[in-house]
PDB file of C-alpha atoms in Angstrom:
ATOM      1  CA  UNK A   1     112.493 161.179   7.182  1.00 40.00           C
ATOM      2  CA  UNK A   2     111.592 156.885   8.208  1.00 38.00           C
ATOM      3  CA  UNK A   3     109.349 156.100  10.909  1.00 39.00           C
ATOM      4  CA  UNK A   4     108.541 152.653  12.685  1.00 38.00           C
ATOM      5  CA  UNK A   5     104.698 151.481  13.597  1.00 35.00           C
ATOM      6  CA  UNK A   6     103.341 152.009  17.298  1.00 37.00           C
ATOM      7  CA  UNK A   7     103.761 149.316  19.610  1.00 38.00           C
ATOM      8  CA  UNK A   8     101.085 147.611  21.392  1.00 37.00           C
ATOM      9  CA  UNK A   9     100.524 145.686  24.617  1.00 38.00           C
ATOM     10  CA  UNK A  10      99.005 142.659  24.174  1.00 38.00           C
ATOM     11  CA  UNK A  11      96.116 141.908  26.474  1.00 39.00           C
ATOM     12  CA  UNK A  12      96.422 139.159  29.328  1.00 38.00           C
ATOM     13  CA  UNK A  13      95.812 136.162  27.840  1.00 40.00           C
ATOM     14  CA  UNK A  14      95.718 136.700  24.274  1.00 41.00           C
ATOM     15  CA  UNK A  15      98.787 136.588  21.740  1.00 42.00           C
ATOM     16  CA  UNK A  16     100.145 139.866  20.895  1.00 40.00           C
ATOM     17  CA  UNK A  17      98.646 141.748  17.788  1.00 43.00           C
ATOM     18  CA  UNK A  18     100.895 144.553  15.546  1.00 47.00           C
ATOM     19  CA  UNK A  19      99.693 147.624  15.858  1.00 53.00           C
ATOM     20  CA  UNK A  20      98.250 149.273  13.219  1.00 62.00           C
ATOM     21  CA  UNK A  21     100.907 151.615  11.079  1.00 70.00           C
ATOM     22  CA  UNK A  22     100.714 155.166  11.537  1.00 73.00           C
ATOM     23  CA  UNK A  23      99.598 157.600   9.196  1.00 85.00           C
ATOM     24  CA  UNK A  24     100.940 160.757   7.451  1.00 80.00           C
ATOM     25  CA  UNK A  25      99.042 163.011  10.007  1.00 86.00           C
ATOM     26  CA  UNK A  26     100.417 160.659  13.430  1.00 81.00           C
ATOM     27  CA  UNK A  27     104.250 161.443  11.475  1.00 89.00           C
ATOM     28  CA  UNK A  28     103.969 164.882  10.804  1.00 91.00           C
ATOM     29  CA  UNK A  29     102.320 165.773  13.975  1.00 91.00           C
ATOM     30  CA  UNK A  30     105.109 164.088  15.419  1.00 92.00           C
ATOM     31  CA  UNK A  31     107.901 165.605  13.792  1.00 94.00           C
ATOM     32  CA  UNK A  32     106.029 169.174  15.130  1.00 94.00           C
ATOM     33  CA  UNK A  33     105.639 167.693  18.705  1.00 93.00           C
ATOM     34  CA  UNK A  34     109.822 167.276  18.304  1.00 94.00           C
ATOM     35  CA  UNK A  35     110.426 171.010  17.784  1.00 94.00           C
ATOM     36  CA  UNK A  36     107.951 171.017  20.929  1.00 92.00           C
ATOM     37  CA  UNK A  37     106.322 174.388  19.500  1.00 92.00           C
ATOM     38  CA  UNK A  38     104.990 175.913  22.915  1.00 87.00           C
ATOM     39  CA  UNK A  39     108.665 175.979  23.529  1.00 86.00           C
ATOM     40  CA  UNK A  40     109.700 177.730  20.403  1.00 86.00           C
ATOM     41  CA  UNK A  41     106.071 180.173  21.289  1.00 87.00           C
ATOM     42  CA  UNK A  42     107.716 181.510  24.321  1.00 84.00           C
ATOM     43  CA  UNK A  43     111.183 182.157  22.990  1.00 85.00           C
ATOM     44  CA  UNK A  44     109.523 184.033  19.735  1.00 88.00           C
ATOM     45  CA  UNK A  45     107.961 186.244  22.529  1.00 91.00           C
ATOM     46  CA  UNK A  46     111.296 186.943  23.368  1.00 93.00           C
ATOM     47  CA  UNK A  47     112.609 187.882  20.325  1.00 96.00           C
ATOM     48  CA  UNK A  48     109.550 189.806  18.205  1.00 96.00           C
ATOM     49  CA  UNK A  49     109.217 192.738  21.043  1.00 97.00           C
ATOM     50  CA  UNK A  50     112.746 193.555  21.508  1.00 97.00           C
ATOM     51  CA  UNK A  51     113.495 193.864  17.917  1.00 97.00           C
ATOM     52  CA  UNK A  52     109.826 196.400  17.926  1.00 97.00           C
ATOM     53  CA  UNK A  53     112.383 197.840  21.473  1.00 97.00           C
ATOM     54  CA  UNK A  54     115.550 197.979  19.228  1.00 97.00           C
ATOM     55  CA  UNK A  55     113.918 199.423  15.869  1.00 96.00           C
ATOM     56  CA  UNK A  56     112.233 201.962  18.899  1.00 95.00           C
ATOM     57  CA  UNK A  57     108.806 201.497  16.502  1.00 94.00           C
ATOM     58  CA  UNK A  58     108.014 198.926  13.733  1.00 96.00           C
ATOM     59  CA  UNK A  59     110.792 196.920  12.413  1.00 97.00           C
ATOM     60  CA  UNK A  60     110.914 196.452   9.139  1.00 97.00           C
ATOM     61  CA  UNK A  61     108.364 193.565   8.060  1.00 96.00           C
ATOM     62  CA  UNK A  62     110.838 191.143   6.110  1.00 97.00           C
ATOM     63  CA  UNK A  63     113.314 191.687   8.778  1.00 97.00           C
ATOM     64  CA  UNK A  64     111.085 190.566  11.392  1.00 97.00           C
ATOM     65  CA  UNK A  65     109.731 187.083   9.089  1.00 96.00           C
ATOM     66  CA  UNK A  66     113.555 186.238   8.724  1.00 97.00           C
ATOM     67  CA  UNK A  67     114.479 186.532  12.272  1.00 97.00           C
ATOM     68  CA  UNK A  68     111.546 184.211  13.346  1.00 96.00           C
ATOM     69  CA  UNK A  69     112.035 181.780  10.904  1.00 96.00           C
ATOM     70  CA  UNK A  70     115.112 181.632  11.705  1.00 97.00           C
ATOM     71  CA  UNK A  71     114.349 181.580  15.422  1.00 96.00           C
ATOM     72  CA  UNK A  72     111.475 178.828  14.768  1.00 95.00           C
ATOM     73  CA  UNK A  73     113.756 176.424  12.812  1.00 96.00           C
ATOM     74  CA  UNK A  74     116.765 177.030  15.413  1.00 96.00           C
ATOM     75  CA  UNK A  75     114.596 176.219  18.529  1.00 95.00           C
ATOM     76  CA  UNK A  76     113.095 172.908  17.053  1.00 95.00           C
ATOM     77  CA  UNK A  77     115.941 171.375  16.212  1.00 97.00           C
ATOM     78  CA  UNK A  78     117.600 172.054  19.744  1.00 96.00           C
ATOM     79  CA  UNK A  79     114.331 170.483  20.810  1.00 95.00           C
ATOM     80  CA  UNK A  80     114.359 167.642  18.707  1.00 96.00           C
ATOM     81  CA  UNK A  81     117.638 166.594  19.011  1.00 97.00           C
ATOM     82  CA  UNK A  82     117.523 167.063  22.827  1.00 96.00           C
ATOM     83  CA  UNK A  83     114.284 164.318  22.597  1.00 96.00           C
ATOM     84  CA  UNK A  84     116.864 162.310  21.080  1.00 96.00           C
ATOM     85  CA  UNK A  85     118.651 162.144  23.763  1.00 96.00           C
ATOM     86  CA  UNK A  86     116.204 162.394  26.652  1.00 95.00           C
ATOM     87  CA  UNK A  87     114.059 159.708  24.627  1.00 94.00           C
ATOM     88  CA  UNK A  88     115.134 156.781  27.815  1.00 94.00           C
ATOM     89  CA  UNK A  89     113.596 159.187  30.686  1.00 94.00           C
ATOM     90  CA  UNK A  90     110.868 160.495  28.187  1.00 92.00           C
ATOM     91  CA  UNK A  91     109.723 157.175  28.259  1.00 92.00           C
ATOM     92  CA  UNK A  92     109.409 156.752  31.737  1.00 91.00           C
ATOM     93  CA  UNK A  93     107.563 160.715  32.636  1.00 89.00           C
ATOM     94  CA  UNK A  94     103.598 161.106  32.506  1.00 86.00           C
ATOM     95  CA  UNK A  95     104.523 164.565  31.106  1.00 85.00           C
ATOM     96  CA  UNK A  96     106.912 163.179  28.444  1.00 88.00           C
ATOM     97  CA  UNK A  97     105.880 159.998  27.070  1.00 87.00           C
ATOM     98  CA  UNK A  98     103.639 160.821  24.770  1.00 86.00           C
ATOM     99  CA  UNK A  99     105.902 162.408  22.712  1.00 89.00           C
ATOM    100  CA  UNK A 100     107.133 160.941  19.526  1.00 88.00           C
ATOM    101  CA  UNK A 101     110.293 159.156  20.619  1.00 92.00           C
ATOM    102  CA  UNK A 102     108.426 156.617  23.135  1.00 91.00           C
ATOM    103  CA  UNK A 103     105.645 156.369  20.908  1.00 89.00           C
ATOM    104  CA  UNK A 104     107.710 155.053  18.871  1.00 89.00           C
ATOM    105  CA  UNK A 105     106.187 156.888  15.817  1.00 91.00           C
ATOM    106  CA  UNK A 106     109.811 158.402  14.381  1.00 92.00           C
ATOM    107  CA  UNK A 107     112.350 157.069  14.771  1.00 94.00           C
ATOM    108  CA  UNK A 108     116.162 158.271  16.284  1.00 96.00           C
ATOM    109  CA  UNK A 109     117.911 158.030  13.650  1.00 96.00           C
ATOM    110  CA  UNK A 110     115.090 160.193  11.689  1.00 96.00           C
ATOM    111  CA  UNK A 111     114.317 162.756  14.831  1.00 96.00           C
ATOM    112  CA  UNK A 112     118.676 163.689  14.918  1.00 97.00           C
ATOM    113  CA  UNK A 113     118.808 164.091  11.166  1.00 97.00           C
ATOM    114  CA  UNK A 114     115.472 166.053  11.217  1.00 97.00           C
ATOM    115  CA  UNK A 115     117.262 168.140  13.712  1.00 97.00           C
ATOM    116  CA  UNK A 116     120.006 168.301  12.656  1.00 97.00           C
ATOM    117  CA  UNK A 117     118.534 169.735   9.149  1.00 97.00           C
ATOM    118  CA  UNK A 118     116.527 172.218  11.065  1.00 97.00           C
ATOM    119  CA  UNK A 119     119.542 173.933  12.684  1.00 97.00           C
ATOM    120  CA  UNK A 120     121.514 174.001   9.369  1.00 97.00           C
ATOM    121  CA  UNK A 121     118.367 176.309   7.771  1.00 98.00           C
ATOM    122  CA  UNK A 122     118.039 178.464  10.473  1.00 97.00           C
ATOM    123  CA  UNK A 123     121.773 179.250  10.725  1.00 97.00           C
ATOM    124  CA  UNK A 124     121.764 179.808   6.573  1.00 97.00           C
ATOM    125  CA  UNK A 125     118.483 181.420   6.925  1.00 98.00           C
ATOM    126  CA  UNK A 126     120.037 183.719  10.031  1.00 98.00           C
ATOM    127  CA  UNK A 127     122.689 184.734   8.197  1.00 98.00           C
ATOM    128  CA  UNK A 128     121.747 185.714   4.482  1.00 97.00           C
ATOM    129  CA  UNK A 129     118.884 187.294   5.530  1.00 98.00           C
ATOM    130  CA  UNK A 130     119.822 188.457   9.110  1.00 98.00           C
ATOM    131  CA  UNK A 131     123.103 189.061   9.707  1.00 98.00           C
ATOM    132  CA  UNK A 132     126.309 187.299  10.949  1.00 98.00           C
ATOM    133  CA  UNK A 133     125.732 188.124  14.697  1.00 98.00           C
ATOM    134  CA  UNK A 134     122.806 186.967  15.009  1.00 98.00           C
ATOM    135  CA  UNK A 135     123.207 183.740  13.354  1.00 98.00           C
ATOM    136  CA  UNK A 136     126.182 182.931  15.804  1.00 97.00           C
ATOM    137  CA  UNK A 137     124.094 184.054  18.666  1.00 97.00           C
ATOM    138  CA  UNK A 138     121.466 181.282  17.584  1.00 97.00           C
ATOM    139  CA  UNK A 139     123.845 178.614  17.374  1.00 97.00           C
ATOM    140  CA  UNK A 140     125.263 179.112  20.813  1.00 96.00           C
ATOM    141  CA  UNK A 141     122.015 178.616  22.497  1.00 96.00           C
ATOM    142  CA  UNK A 142     121.347 175.494  20.909  1.00 95.00           C
ATOM    143  CA  UNK A 143     124.792 173.915  21.350  1.00 95.00           C
ATOM    144  CA  UNK A 144     124.033 174.974  24.949  1.00 95.00           C
ATOM    145  CA  UNK A 145     121.211 173.363  25.462  1.00 95.00           C
ATOM    146  CA  UNK A 146     122.348 171.233  24.053  1.00 95.00           C
ATOM    147  CA  UNK A 147     125.532 169.802  25.366  1.00 95.00           C
ATOM    148  CA  UNK A 148     125.531 172.018  28.531  1.00 95.00           C
ATOM    149  CA  UNK A 149     121.892 171.968  29.684  1.00 95.00           C
ATOM    150  CA  UNK A 150     120.846 168.365  27.900  1.00 95.00           C
ATOM    151  CA  UNK A 151     124.055 166.313  28.508  1.00 95.00           C
ATOM    152  CA  UNK A 152     125.722 167.463  31.280  1.00 95.00           C
ATOM    153  CA  UNK A 153     123.838 170.144  33.947  1.00 95.00           C
ATOM    154  CA  UNK A 154     120.279 167.976  33.593  1.00 95.00           C
ATOM    155  CA  UNK A 155     120.597 164.292  35.214  1.00 94.00           C
ATOM    156  CA  UNK A 156     123.779 165.778  37.314  1.00 94.00           C
ATOM    157  CA  UNK A 157     123.070 168.518  39.317  1.00 94.00           C
ATOM    158  CA  UNK A 158     119.875 170.849  41.140  1.00 93.00           C
ATOM    159  CA  UNK A 159     121.262 173.772  39.566  1.00 91.00           C
ATOM    160  CA  UNK A 160     120.539 172.028  35.817  1.00 94.00           C
ATOM    161  CA  UNK A 161     117.794 174.142  35.530  1.00 93.00           C
ATOM    162  CA  UNK A 162     119.337 177.525  36.567  1.00 94.00           C
ATOM    163  CA  UNK A 163     122.449 177.400  34.133  1.00 92.00           C
ATOM    164  CA  UNK A 164     120.988 175.768  32.235  1.00 90.00           C
ATOM    165  CA  UNK A 165     118.377 178.243  31.118  1.00 89.00           C
ATOM    166  CA  UNK A 166     121.228 180.344  30.205  1.00 93.00           C
ATOM    167  CA  UNK A 167     119.519 179.244  26.487  1.00 93.00           C
ATOM    168  CA  UNK A 168     116.082 180.235  27.008  1.00 92.00           C
ATOM    169  CA  UNK A 169     117.943 183.749  27.362  1.00 95.00           C
ATOM    170  CA  UNK A 170     119.606 184.386  23.890  1.00 96.00           C
ATOM    171  CA  UNK A 171     116.312 185.190  22.029  1.00 96.00           C
ATOM    172  CA  UNK A 172     116.191 188.725  23.984  1.00 96.00           C
ATOM    173  CA  UNK A 173     119.823 189.187  21.884  1.00 97.00           C
ATOM    174  CA  UNK A 174     118.844 187.844  18.945  1.00 97.00           C
ATOM    175  CA  UNK A 175     115.996 190.301  18.588  1.00 97.00           C
ATOM    176  CA  UNK A 176     118.192 192.833  19.265  1.00 98.00           C
ATOM    177  CA  UNK A 177     121.017 191.954  16.938  1.00 98.00           C
ATOM    178  CA  UNK A 178     118.609 191.305  14.151  1.00 98.00           C
ATOM    179  CA  UNK A 179     117.466 195.079  14.394  1.00 98.00           C
ATOM    180  CA  UNK A 180     121.321 197.161  15.518  1.00 97.00           C
ATOM    181  CA  UNK A 181     123.820 194.123  14.254  1.00 96.00           C
ATOM    182  CA  UNK A 182     125.530 195.220  17.975  1.00 96.00           C
ATOM    183  CA  UNK A 183     124.996 194.306  21.263  1.00 95.00           C
ATOM    184  CA  UNK A 184     124.127 196.959  24.345  1.00 95.00           C
ATOM    185  CA  UNK A 185     122.941 197.048  28.006  1.00 96.00           C
ATOM    186  CA  UNK A 186     119.077 196.793  26.860  1.00 97.00           C
ATOM    187  CA  UNK A 187     119.363 193.424  25.803  1.00 97.00           C
ATOM    188  CA  UNK A 188     121.423 192.145  28.246  1.00 97.00           C
ATOM    189  CA  UNK A 189     118.496 193.042  30.749  1.00 98.00           C
ATOM    190  CA  UNK A 190     116.276 191.780  29.277  1.00 97.00           C
ATOM    191  CA  UNK A 191     118.531 188.591  29.156  1.00 97.00           C
ATOM    192  CA  UNK A 192     119.007 188.426  32.766  1.00 97.00           C
ATOM    193  CA  UNK A 193     114.979 189.100  33.438  1.00 98.00           C
ATOM    194  CA  UNK A 194     114.123 185.934  31.803  1.00 97.00           C
ATOM    195  CA  UNK A 195     117.633 184.627  33.579  1.00 97.00           C
ATOM    196  CA  UNK A 196     115.613 184.748  36.712  1.00 98.00           C
ATOM    197  CA  UNK A 197     111.976 183.739  35.555  1.00 97.00           C
ATOM    198  CA  UNK A 198     113.076 180.393  34.550  1.00 96.00           C
ATOM    199  CA  UNK A 199     114.123 178.686  37.768  1.00 97.00           C
ATOM    200  CA  UNK A 200     110.492 179.772  39.296  1.00 97.00           C
ATOM    201  CA  UNK A 201     108.496 178.528  36.091  1.00 96.00           C
ATOM    202  CA  UNK A 202     110.500 175.305  35.852  1.00 96.00           C
ATOM    203  CA  UNK A 203     110.339 174.568  39.258  1.00 97.00           C
ATOM    204  CA  UNK A 204     106.637 175.246  40.103  1.00 97.00           C
ATOM    205  CA  UNK A 205     106.241 172.518  37.232  1.00 95.00           C
ATOM    206  CA  UNK A 206     109.041 170.307  38.769  1.00 95.00           C
ATOM    207  CA  UNK A 207     106.886 170.261  41.764  1.00 96.00           C
ATOM    208  CA  UNK A 208     104.112 169.029  40.515  1.00 94.00           C
ATOM    209  CA  UNK A 209     105.572 166.443  38.673  1.00 93.00           C
ATOM    210  CA  UNK A 210     108.885 165.610  41.048  1.00 94.00           C
ATOM    211  CA  UNK A 211     107.534 161.860  41.103  1.00 93.00           C
ATOM    212  CA  UNK A 212     108.466 162.003  37.749  1.00 91.00           C
ATOM    213  CA  UNK A 213     111.850 163.697  37.967  1.00 93.00           C
ATOM    214  CA  UNK A 214     112.755 161.471  41.060  1.00 93.00           C
ATOM    215  CA  UNK A 215     111.497 158.343  38.999  1.00 92.00           C
ATOM    216  CA  UNK A 216     114.553 158.999  35.824  1.00 93.00           C
ATOM    217  CA  UNK A 217     116.791 160.391  38.435  1.00 93.00           C
ATOM    218  CA  UNK A 218     116.476 164.004  37.402  1.00 94.00           C
ATOM    219  CA  UNK A 219     117.355 165.729  40.602  1.00 95.00           C
ATOM    220  CA  UNK A 220     115.513 168.673  39.871  1.00 95.00           C
ATOM    221  CA  UNK A 221     115.669 171.086  43.052  1.00 96.00           C
ATOM    222  CA  UNK A 222     111.874 169.784  43.925  1.00 96.00           C
ATOM    223  CA  UNK A 223     113.124 166.020  44.065  1.00 95.00           C
ATOM    224  CA  UNK A 224     115.601 166.300  46.356  1.00 95.00           C
ATOM    225  CA  UNK A 225     114.170 169.269  48.381  1.00 96.00           C
ATOM    226  CA  UNK A 226     111.533 170.073  50.491  1.00 96.00           C
ATOM    227  CA  UNK A 227     108.179 171.875  48.700  1.00 97.00           C
ATOM    228  CA  UNK A 228     109.114 175.389  51.713  1.00 97.00           C
ATOM    229  CA  UNK A 229     112.615 174.927  50.071  1.00 97.00           C
ATOM    230  CA  UNK A 230     111.808 175.461  46.741  1.00 97.00           C
ATOM    231  CA  UNK A 231     109.142 177.437  47.588  1.00 97.00           C
ATOM    232  CA  UNK A 232     111.930 179.883  49.134  1.00 98.00           C
ATOM    233  CA  UNK A 233     113.831 180.153  46.287  1.00 98.00           C
ATOM    234  CA  UNK A 234     111.272 180.589  44.083  1.00 98.00           C
ATOM    235  CA  UNK A 235     110.456 183.799  46.140  1.00 98.00           C
ATOM    236  CA  UNK A 236     114.604 184.600  45.852  1.00 98.00           C
ATOM    237  CA  UNK A 237     114.529 184.340  41.868  1.00 98.00           C
ATOM    238  CA  UNK A 238     111.059 186.866  41.679  1.00 98.00           C
ATOM    239  CA  UNK A 239     112.383 188.889  43.640  1.00 98.00           C
ATOM    240  CA  UNK A 240     115.396 189.140  41.653  1.00 98.00           C
ATOM    241  CA  UNK A 241     113.800 189.201  38.240  1.00 98.00           C
ATOM    242  CA  UNK A 242     111.741 192.008  39.577  1.00 98.00           C
ATOM    243  CA  UNK A 243     114.389 194.386  40.068  1.00 98.00           C
ATOM    244  CA  UNK A 244     116.053 193.642  37.334  1.00 98.00           C
ATOM    245  CA  UNK A 245     113.187 194.126  34.964  1.00 98.00           C
ATOM    246  CA  UNK A 246     112.835 197.668  36.322  1.00 98.00           C
ATOM    247  CA  UNK A 247     116.414 198.307  35.423  1.00 98.00           C
ATOM    248  CA  UNK A 248     115.705 198.644  31.976  1.00 97.00           C
ATOM    249  CA  UNK A 249     113.786 202.095  32.470  1.00 96.00           C
ATOM    250  CA  UNK A 250     116.669 203.941  33.901  1.00 96.00           C
ATOM    251  CA  UNK A 251     119.000 201.441  31.410  1.00 96.00           C
ATOM    252  CA  UNK A 252     117.055 201.868  27.542  1.00 95.00           C
ATOM    253  CA  UNK A 253     115.864 205.441  28.735  1.00 92.00           C
ATOM    254  CA  UNK A 254     112.310 204.016  28.119  1.00 95.00           C
ATOM    255  CA  UNK A 255     108.676 205.883  28.251  1.00 94.00           C
ATOM    256  CA  UNK A 256     106.383 205.797  31.180  1.00 95.00           C
ATOM    257  CA  UNK A 257     104.382 202.402  29.863  1.00 96.00           C
ATOM    258  CA  UNK A 258     106.944 199.587  30.196  1.00 97.00           C
ATOM    259  CA  UNK A 259     107.776 200.908  34.194  1.00 97.00           C
ATOM    260  CA  UNK A 260     104.556 200.981  35.182  1.00 97.00           C
ATOM    261  CA  UNK A 261     104.031 197.515  33.486  1.00 98.00           C
ATOM    262  CA  UNK A 262     107.072 196.124  35.334  1.00 98.00           C
ATOM    263  CA  UNK A 263     105.789 197.623  38.525  1.00 98.00           C
ATOM    264  CA  UNK A 264     102.843 195.673  38.479  1.00 98.00           C
ATOM    265  CA  UNK A 265     103.557 193.141  36.694  1.00 98.00           C
ATOM    266  CA  UNK A 266     106.272 192.391  39.376  1.00 98.00           C
ATOM    267  CA  UNK A 267     103.993 193.253  42.349  1.00 98.00           C
ATOM    268  CA  UNK A 268     101.372 190.177  41.221  1.00 98.00           C
ATOM    269  CA  UNK A 269     104.256 187.871  40.628  1.00 98.00           C
ATOM    270  CA  UNK A 270     105.643 188.529  43.655  1.00 98.00           C
ATOM    271  CA  UNK A 271     102.292 188.333  45.978  1.00 98.00           C
ATOM    272  CA  UNK A 272     101.789 185.110  44.368  1.00 98.00           C
ATOM    273  CA  UNK A 273     104.999 183.463  44.726  1.00 98.00           C
ATOM    274  CA  UNK A 274     105.175 184.684  48.449  1.00 98.00           C
ATOM    275  CA  UNK A 275     101.510 183.047  48.573  1.00 98.00           C
ATOM    276  CA  UNK A 276     102.580 179.511  47.399  1.00 97.00           C
ATOM    277  CA  UNK A 277     105.484 179.648  49.727  1.00 98.00           C
ATOM    278  CA  UNK A 278     103.349 180.025  52.603  1.00 97.00           C
ATOM    279  CA  UNK A 279     101.150 177.252  51.300  1.00 97.00           C
ATOM    280  CA  UNK A 280     104.399 174.683  51.570  1.00 97.00           C
ATOM    281  CA  UNK A 281     104.600 175.403  55.509  1.00 95.00           C
ATOM    282  CA  UNK A 282     103.955 171.920  56.818  1.00 92.00           C
ATOM    283  CA  UNK A 283     102.953 170.313  53.726  1.00 95.00           C
ATOM    284  CA  UNK A 284     103.725 169.058  50.833  1.00 95.00           C
ATOM    285  CA  UNK A 285     100.419 167.587  49.678  1.00 96.00           C
ATOM    286  CA  UNK A 286     100.406 169.192  45.896  1.00 94.00           C
ATOM    287  CA  UNK A 287      96.360 170.233  45.867  1.00 94.00           C
ATOM    288  CA  UNK A 288      97.567 172.464  49.259  1.00 96.00           C
ATOM    289  CA  UNK A 289     101.032 174.231  47.361  1.00 97.00           C
ATOM    290  CA  UNK A 290      99.222 174.456  44.209  1.00 97.00           C
ATOM    291  CA  UNK A 291     102.293 174.831  42.405  1.00 97.00           C
ATOM    292  CA  UNK A 292     100.444 175.079  38.584  1.00 96.00           C
ATOM    293  CA  UNK A 293      99.072 178.530  39.383  1.00 97.00           C
ATOM    294  CA  UNK A 294     102.207 180.174  40.125  1.00 97.00           C
ATOM    295  CA  UNK A 295     103.464 178.462  36.266  1.00 97.00           C
ATOM    296  CA  UNK A 296     100.747 179.487  34.315  1.00 96.00           C
ATOM    297  CA  UNK A 297     101.195 182.744  36.232  1.00 97.00           C
ATOM    298  CA  UNK A 298     104.657 183.056  35.353  1.00 97.00           C
ATOM    299  CA  UNK A 299     104.118 182.546  31.613  1.00 95.00           C
ATOM    300  CA  UNK A 300     101.155 184.917  31.429  1.00 96.00           C
ATOM    301  CA  UNK A 301     104.222 187.604  33.810  1.00 98.00           C
ATOM    302  CA  UNK A 302     106.051 187.522  30.840  1.00 97.00           C
ATOM    303  CA  UNK A 303     103.829 187.461  27.414  1.00 96.00           C
ATOM    304  CA  UNK A 304     102.575 190.355  29.444  1.00 97.00           C
ATOM    305  CA  UNK A 305     105.796 192.416  30.134  1.00 98.00           C
ATOM    306  CA  UNK A 306     107.013 191.448  26.486  1.00 97.00           C
ATOM    307  CA  UNK A 307     104.322 192.883  24.539  1.00 97.00           C
ATOM    308  CA  UNK A 308     104.923 196.359  27.146  1.00 97.00           C
ATOM    309  CA  UNK A 309     108.293 196.449  25.902  1.00 97.00           C
ATOM    310  CA  UNK A 310     107.020 196.119  22.071  1.00 97.00           C
ATOM    311  CA  UNK A 311     104.336 199.035  23.085  1.00 97.00           C
ATOM    312  CA  UNK A 312     106.974 201.015  25.119  1.00 96.00           C
ATOM    313  CA  UNK A 313     107.829 203.280  22.622  1.00 94.00           C
ATOM    314  CA  UNK A 314     105.121 202.626  19.785  1.00 93.00           C
ATOM    315  CA  UNK A 315     102.345 204.804  22.363  1.00 92.00           C
ATOM    316  CA  UNK A 316     105.648 206.857  24.683  1.00 80.00           C
ATOM    317  CA  UNK A 317     107.752 207.568  22.269  1.00 68.00           C
TER     318      UNK A 317
END
């Protein structure tokens, strides 16, 4: 992989000076950053618990490791290639301007090769050590994220994250198929939970950075609609998310732990969504609306819900 030196701006009235070359630590950190580790953490959080649920106990350790490695490589591949495609807008947005490509630590060609290599490795790992269906689903998720979301929807429609977010729902299916080798209604329900969770999660973040998205002409809903409209949509999707989450109880015949956790977590999250919506009445001030509170709560909600998915068969079987 090649990298280029970081540019520096010349001070006013003084000649430009060359930036010192990036150290090997800078380069390693840059490549790791291309994979968006925080996104990978979230994806694995919806993969491993489903494996426990599918196994109705503890799945084979080797299978878990292979699925985690394959899933990490696949998600990292999609993220790296997304960074290549979006490098023009990433350079202009506060939230993303410190990524490797905007900082010119890694070249677009090197990042592309890196992304493709991760995708090939992911497919090999899943094919050899997991199964064909899981490998196909991982490839489908990666292609959907890159083509449908990044290239087609993101810069064209306010529904970008609604339908583009489908790519982030696939880990629930992959975790299930890794254990069972087939699909059923239980992972589909969890797929839909993540589907309805994604808009509230992302729109809360987009409210915080709506000026960034507006500056690069990405029509996220908070850019083209008032905060009050966005808040109402967040509440509606949150209601759908909670209702769908409760479907797992009858569909998969869970024990008592999961429906209890889904009910409590859902009620708390709905209360927070409604509270944020009420704070949008008559104001666009972020200091009043506090959307990042809901964003962080959404991460906690999904984390605890899927922990309950994993623990339910262990505790209540």
